[in-house]
Short mmCIF file of C-alpha atoms in Angstrom, two decimals:
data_model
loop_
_atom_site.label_atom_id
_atom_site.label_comp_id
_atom_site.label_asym_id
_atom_site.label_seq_id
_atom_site.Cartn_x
_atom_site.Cartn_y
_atom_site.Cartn_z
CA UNK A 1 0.00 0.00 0.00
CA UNK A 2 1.31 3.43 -0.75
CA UNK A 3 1.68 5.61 1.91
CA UNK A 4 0.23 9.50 1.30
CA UNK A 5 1.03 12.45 3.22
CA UNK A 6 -2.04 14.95 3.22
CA UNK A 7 -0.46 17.46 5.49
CA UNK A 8 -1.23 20.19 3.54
CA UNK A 9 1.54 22.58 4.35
CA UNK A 10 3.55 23.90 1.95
CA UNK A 11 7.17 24.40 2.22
CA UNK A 12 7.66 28.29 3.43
CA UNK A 13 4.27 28.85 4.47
CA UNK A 14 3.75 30.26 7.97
CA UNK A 15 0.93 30.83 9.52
CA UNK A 16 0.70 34.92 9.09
CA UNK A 17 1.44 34.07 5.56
CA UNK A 18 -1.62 32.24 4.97
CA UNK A 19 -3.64 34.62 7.11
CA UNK A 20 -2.58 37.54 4.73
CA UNK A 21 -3.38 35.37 1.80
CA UNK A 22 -6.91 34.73 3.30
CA UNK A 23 -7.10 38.69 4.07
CA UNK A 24 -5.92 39.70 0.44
CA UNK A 25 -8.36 37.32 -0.86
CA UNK A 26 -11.36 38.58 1.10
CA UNK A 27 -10.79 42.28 0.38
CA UNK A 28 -9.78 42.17 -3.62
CA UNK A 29 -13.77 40.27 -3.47
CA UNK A 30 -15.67 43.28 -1.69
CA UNK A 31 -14.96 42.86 2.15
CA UNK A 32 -13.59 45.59 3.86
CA UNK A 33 -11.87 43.72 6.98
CA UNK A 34 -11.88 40.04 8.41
CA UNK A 35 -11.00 38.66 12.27
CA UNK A 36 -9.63 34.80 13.04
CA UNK A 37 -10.04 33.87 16.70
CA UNK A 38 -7.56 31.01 17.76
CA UNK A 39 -8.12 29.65 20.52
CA UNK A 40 -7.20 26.32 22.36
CA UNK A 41 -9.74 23.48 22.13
CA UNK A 42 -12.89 23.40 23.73
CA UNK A 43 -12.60 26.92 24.97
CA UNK A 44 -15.06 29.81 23.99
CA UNK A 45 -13.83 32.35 21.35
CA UNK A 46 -14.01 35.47 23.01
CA UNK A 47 -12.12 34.30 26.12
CA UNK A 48 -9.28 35.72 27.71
CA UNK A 49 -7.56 32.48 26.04
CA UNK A 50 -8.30 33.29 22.63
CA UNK A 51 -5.85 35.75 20.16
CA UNK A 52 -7.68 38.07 17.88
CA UNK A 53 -6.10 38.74 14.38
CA UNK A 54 -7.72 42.02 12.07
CA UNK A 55 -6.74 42.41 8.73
CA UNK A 56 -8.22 45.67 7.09
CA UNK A 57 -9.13 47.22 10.64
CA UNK A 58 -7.24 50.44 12.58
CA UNK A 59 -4.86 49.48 15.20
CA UNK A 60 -6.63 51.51 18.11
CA UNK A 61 -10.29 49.42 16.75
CA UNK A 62 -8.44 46.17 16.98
CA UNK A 63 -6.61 46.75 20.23
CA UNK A 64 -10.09 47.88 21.69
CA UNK A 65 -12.06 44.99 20.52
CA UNK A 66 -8.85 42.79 22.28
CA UNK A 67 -9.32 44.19 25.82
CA UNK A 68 -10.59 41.21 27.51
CA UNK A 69 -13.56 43.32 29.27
CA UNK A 70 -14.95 44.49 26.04
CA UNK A 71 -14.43 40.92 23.91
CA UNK A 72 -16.15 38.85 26.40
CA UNK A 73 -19.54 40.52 25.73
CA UNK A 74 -19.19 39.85 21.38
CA UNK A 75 -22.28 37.94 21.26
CA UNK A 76 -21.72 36.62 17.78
CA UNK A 77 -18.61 34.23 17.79
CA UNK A 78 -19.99 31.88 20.27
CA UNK A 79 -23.15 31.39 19.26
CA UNK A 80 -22.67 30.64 15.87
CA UNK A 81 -19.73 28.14 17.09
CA UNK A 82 -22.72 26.44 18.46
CA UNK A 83 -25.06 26.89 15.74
CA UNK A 84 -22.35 25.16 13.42
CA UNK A 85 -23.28 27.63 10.00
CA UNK A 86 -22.49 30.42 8.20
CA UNK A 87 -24.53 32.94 9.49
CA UNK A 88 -24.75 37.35 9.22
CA UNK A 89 -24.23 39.11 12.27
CA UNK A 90 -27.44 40.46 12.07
CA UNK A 91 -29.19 36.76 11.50
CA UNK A 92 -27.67 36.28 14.82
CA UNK A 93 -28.25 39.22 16.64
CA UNK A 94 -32.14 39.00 15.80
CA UNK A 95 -32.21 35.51 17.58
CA UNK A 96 -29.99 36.13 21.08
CA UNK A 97 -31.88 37.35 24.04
CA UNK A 98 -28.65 40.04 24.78
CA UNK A 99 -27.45 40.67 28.35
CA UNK A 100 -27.34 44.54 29.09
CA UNK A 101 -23.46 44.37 28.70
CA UNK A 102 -23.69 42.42 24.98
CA UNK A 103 -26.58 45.24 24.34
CA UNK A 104 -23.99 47.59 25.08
CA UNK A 105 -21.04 46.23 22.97
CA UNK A 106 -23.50 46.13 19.85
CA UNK A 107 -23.79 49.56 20.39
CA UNK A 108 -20.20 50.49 21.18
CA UNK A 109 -19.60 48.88 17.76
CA UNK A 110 -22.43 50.57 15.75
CA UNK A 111 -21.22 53.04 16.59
CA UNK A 112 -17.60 52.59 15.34
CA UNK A 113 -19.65 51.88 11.75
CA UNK A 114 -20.20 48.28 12.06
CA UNK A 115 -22.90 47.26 10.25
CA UNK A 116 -23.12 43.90 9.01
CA UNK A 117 -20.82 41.27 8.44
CA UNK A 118 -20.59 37.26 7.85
CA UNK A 119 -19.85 35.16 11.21
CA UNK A 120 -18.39 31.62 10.16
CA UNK A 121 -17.10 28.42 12.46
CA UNK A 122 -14.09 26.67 11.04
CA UNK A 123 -13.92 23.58 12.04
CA UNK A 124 -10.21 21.71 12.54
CA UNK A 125 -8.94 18.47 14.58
CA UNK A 126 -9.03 17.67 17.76
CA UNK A 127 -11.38 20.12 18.73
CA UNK A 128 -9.13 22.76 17.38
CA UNK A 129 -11.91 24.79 16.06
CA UNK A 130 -11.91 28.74 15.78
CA UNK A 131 -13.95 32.52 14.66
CA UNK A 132 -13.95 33.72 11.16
CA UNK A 133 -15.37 36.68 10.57
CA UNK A 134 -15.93 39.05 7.72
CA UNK A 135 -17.25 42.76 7.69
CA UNK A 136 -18.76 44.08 4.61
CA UNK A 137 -20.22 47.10 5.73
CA UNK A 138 -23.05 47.10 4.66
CA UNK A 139 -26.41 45.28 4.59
CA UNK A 140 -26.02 41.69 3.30
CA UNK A 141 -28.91 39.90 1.77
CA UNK A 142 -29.51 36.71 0.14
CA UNK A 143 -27.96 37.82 -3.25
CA UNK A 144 -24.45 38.27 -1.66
CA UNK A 145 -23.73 34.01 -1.13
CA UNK A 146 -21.80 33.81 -4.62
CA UNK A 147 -19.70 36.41 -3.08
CA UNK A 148 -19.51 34.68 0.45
CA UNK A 149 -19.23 30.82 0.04
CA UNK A 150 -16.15 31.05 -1.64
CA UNK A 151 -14.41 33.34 1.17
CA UNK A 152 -15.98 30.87 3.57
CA UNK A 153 -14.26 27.83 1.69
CA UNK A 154 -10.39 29.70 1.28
CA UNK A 155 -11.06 30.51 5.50
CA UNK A 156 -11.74 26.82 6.03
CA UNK A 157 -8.82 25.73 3.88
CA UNK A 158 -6.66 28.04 5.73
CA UNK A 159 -7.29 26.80 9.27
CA UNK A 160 -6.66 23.49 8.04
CA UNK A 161 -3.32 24.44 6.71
CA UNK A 162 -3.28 26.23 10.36
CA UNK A 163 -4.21 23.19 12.27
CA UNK A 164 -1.53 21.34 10.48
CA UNK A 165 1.44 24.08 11.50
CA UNK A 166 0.59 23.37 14.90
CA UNK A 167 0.02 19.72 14.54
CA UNK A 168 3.92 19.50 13.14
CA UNK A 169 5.43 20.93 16.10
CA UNK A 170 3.35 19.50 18.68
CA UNK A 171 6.28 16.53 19.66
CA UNK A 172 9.01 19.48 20.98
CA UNK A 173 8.99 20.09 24.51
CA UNK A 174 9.80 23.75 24.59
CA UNK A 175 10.02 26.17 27.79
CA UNK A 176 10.21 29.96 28.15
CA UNK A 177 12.36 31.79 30.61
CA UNK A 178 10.23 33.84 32.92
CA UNK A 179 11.37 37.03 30.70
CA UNK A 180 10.34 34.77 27.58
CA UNK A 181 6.99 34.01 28.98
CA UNK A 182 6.32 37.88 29.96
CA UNK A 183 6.81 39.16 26.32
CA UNK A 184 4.89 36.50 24.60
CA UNK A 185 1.99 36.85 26.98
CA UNK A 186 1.95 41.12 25.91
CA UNK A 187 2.42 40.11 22.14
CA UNK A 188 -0.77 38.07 22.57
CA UNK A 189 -2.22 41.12 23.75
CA UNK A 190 -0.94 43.27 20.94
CA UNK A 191 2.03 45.17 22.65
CA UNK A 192 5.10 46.58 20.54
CA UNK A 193 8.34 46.53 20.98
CA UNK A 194 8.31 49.95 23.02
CA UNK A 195 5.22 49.26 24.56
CA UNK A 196 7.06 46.04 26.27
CA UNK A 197 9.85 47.90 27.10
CA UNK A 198 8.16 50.79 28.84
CA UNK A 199 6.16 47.60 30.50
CA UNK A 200 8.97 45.25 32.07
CA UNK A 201 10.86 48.14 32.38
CA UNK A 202 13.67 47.03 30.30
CA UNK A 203 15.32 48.78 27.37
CA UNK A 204 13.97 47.62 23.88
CA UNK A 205 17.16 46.26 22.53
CA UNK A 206 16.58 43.85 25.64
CA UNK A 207 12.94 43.42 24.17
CA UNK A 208 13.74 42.50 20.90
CA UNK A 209 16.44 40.22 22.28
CA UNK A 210 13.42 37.99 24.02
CA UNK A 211 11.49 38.14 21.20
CA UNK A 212 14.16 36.53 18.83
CA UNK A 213 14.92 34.19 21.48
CA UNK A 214 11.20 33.07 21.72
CA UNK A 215 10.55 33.14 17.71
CA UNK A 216 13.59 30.47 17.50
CA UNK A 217 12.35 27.80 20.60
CA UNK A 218 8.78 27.84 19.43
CA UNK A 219 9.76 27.98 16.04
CA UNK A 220 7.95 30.82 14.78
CA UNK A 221 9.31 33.51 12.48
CA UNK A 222 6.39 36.08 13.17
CA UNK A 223 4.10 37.15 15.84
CA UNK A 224 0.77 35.29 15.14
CA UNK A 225 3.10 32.10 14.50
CA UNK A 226 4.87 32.59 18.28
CA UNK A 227 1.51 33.46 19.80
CA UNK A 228 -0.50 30.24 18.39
CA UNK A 229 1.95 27.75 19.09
CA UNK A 230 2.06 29.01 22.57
CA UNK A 231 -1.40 28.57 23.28
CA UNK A 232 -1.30 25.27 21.85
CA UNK A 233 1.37 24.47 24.41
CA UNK A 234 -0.30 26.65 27.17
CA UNK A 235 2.74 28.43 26.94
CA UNK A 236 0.71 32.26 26.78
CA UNK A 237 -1.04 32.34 29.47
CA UNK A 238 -3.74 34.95 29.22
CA UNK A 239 -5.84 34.63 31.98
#
């Protein structure tokens, strides 16, 4: 019997590669931003656990949807986890009986020009499912699937590509040095380089030191790389 290897990572590919891929995709075919949750198994996607990646949104609107106390109240990714479809935000929204504090995130983000979007569960191995979402602004109706299922299949594709990254390093026993484990837990949360520094109180050369020291044992060559296979690991601990 021949013997076939479906791993479906290419040679090169890392895993902000194939998120910017996915982003490029989505916004060349009318979107104007999409979000990917990853999170580790069996935990809820807008937990303190789960990272947040934006392509196509602001810095200061991502870094306020990633404070933990505003993110916990999304009412969209979980649900539709659950539900198991492709769903709009606004599908969803109509059927939740809201909480005063999801009430008030809805209107946080209206107000921030959010006005409907596509809310999709990839699904992955081992439980390793996560969040995609894509904002059109604007009112989506049935006529826009064409445009949709085929973003929806390239996000699928690319968390299995994902799942795979992390499935391939899963065998190395790593550890972080206290220092290690300190700057990976901020890059989860979207810090810079200065930002860190003024932080631990170190000097940024001493930052970016860390960070190259963290890329090479989790073997990661970019943020959303380091920051994944740490919470696969439990190694970012963002509780």
């Amino acid at each position: 019997m021949v013997s076939v290897n479906w791993d479906p990572v290419r040679p090169g590919e890392t895993v902000t590669s194939e998120l910017q891929a996915l982003a490029s995709y989505c916004l060349e075919h009318g979107a104007k931003a999409i979000s990917y949750h990853i999170t580790p198994p069996f935990t809820s996607q807008v937990s303190k656990k789960s990272a947040v990646y934006h392509f196509g949104y602001d810095d200061e609107l991502s870094k306020l949807y990633r404070d933990p106390q505003i993110m916990e109240n999304d009412p969209i990714p979980d649900f539709v986890m659950y539900a198991g479809h492709v769903m709009t935000w606004n599908q969803i929204i109509e059927q939740i009986e809201l909480s005063e504090k999801q009430r008030e995130f809805l209107r946080l983000f209206r107000e921030k020009g959010f006005i409907d979007g596509v809310a999709c569960p990839l699904f992955g191995p081992l439980g390793r499912n996560s969040y995609f979402s894509i904002d059109f602004d604007r009112e989506l109706s049935l006529d826009d699937e064409a445009i949709v299922r085929p973003m929806v299949d390239k996000a699928q594709s690319t968390h299995r590509r994902i799942c795979a990254m992390i499935r391939r390093g899963e065998d190395k026993e790593i550890q972080l040095s206290p220092r290690e484990s300190e700057i990976i837990y901020w890059i989860a949360r979207g810090k810079t380089n200065p930002e860190m520094a003024i932080i631990l109180g170190i000097s940024e050369s001493s930052v970016i030191t860390y960070v190259r020291r963290m890329f090479k044992k989790l073997d990661a060559t970019d943020r959303v790389t380091a920051v994944i296979n740490g919470l696969e690991r439990s190694l970012v601990k963002l509780d």
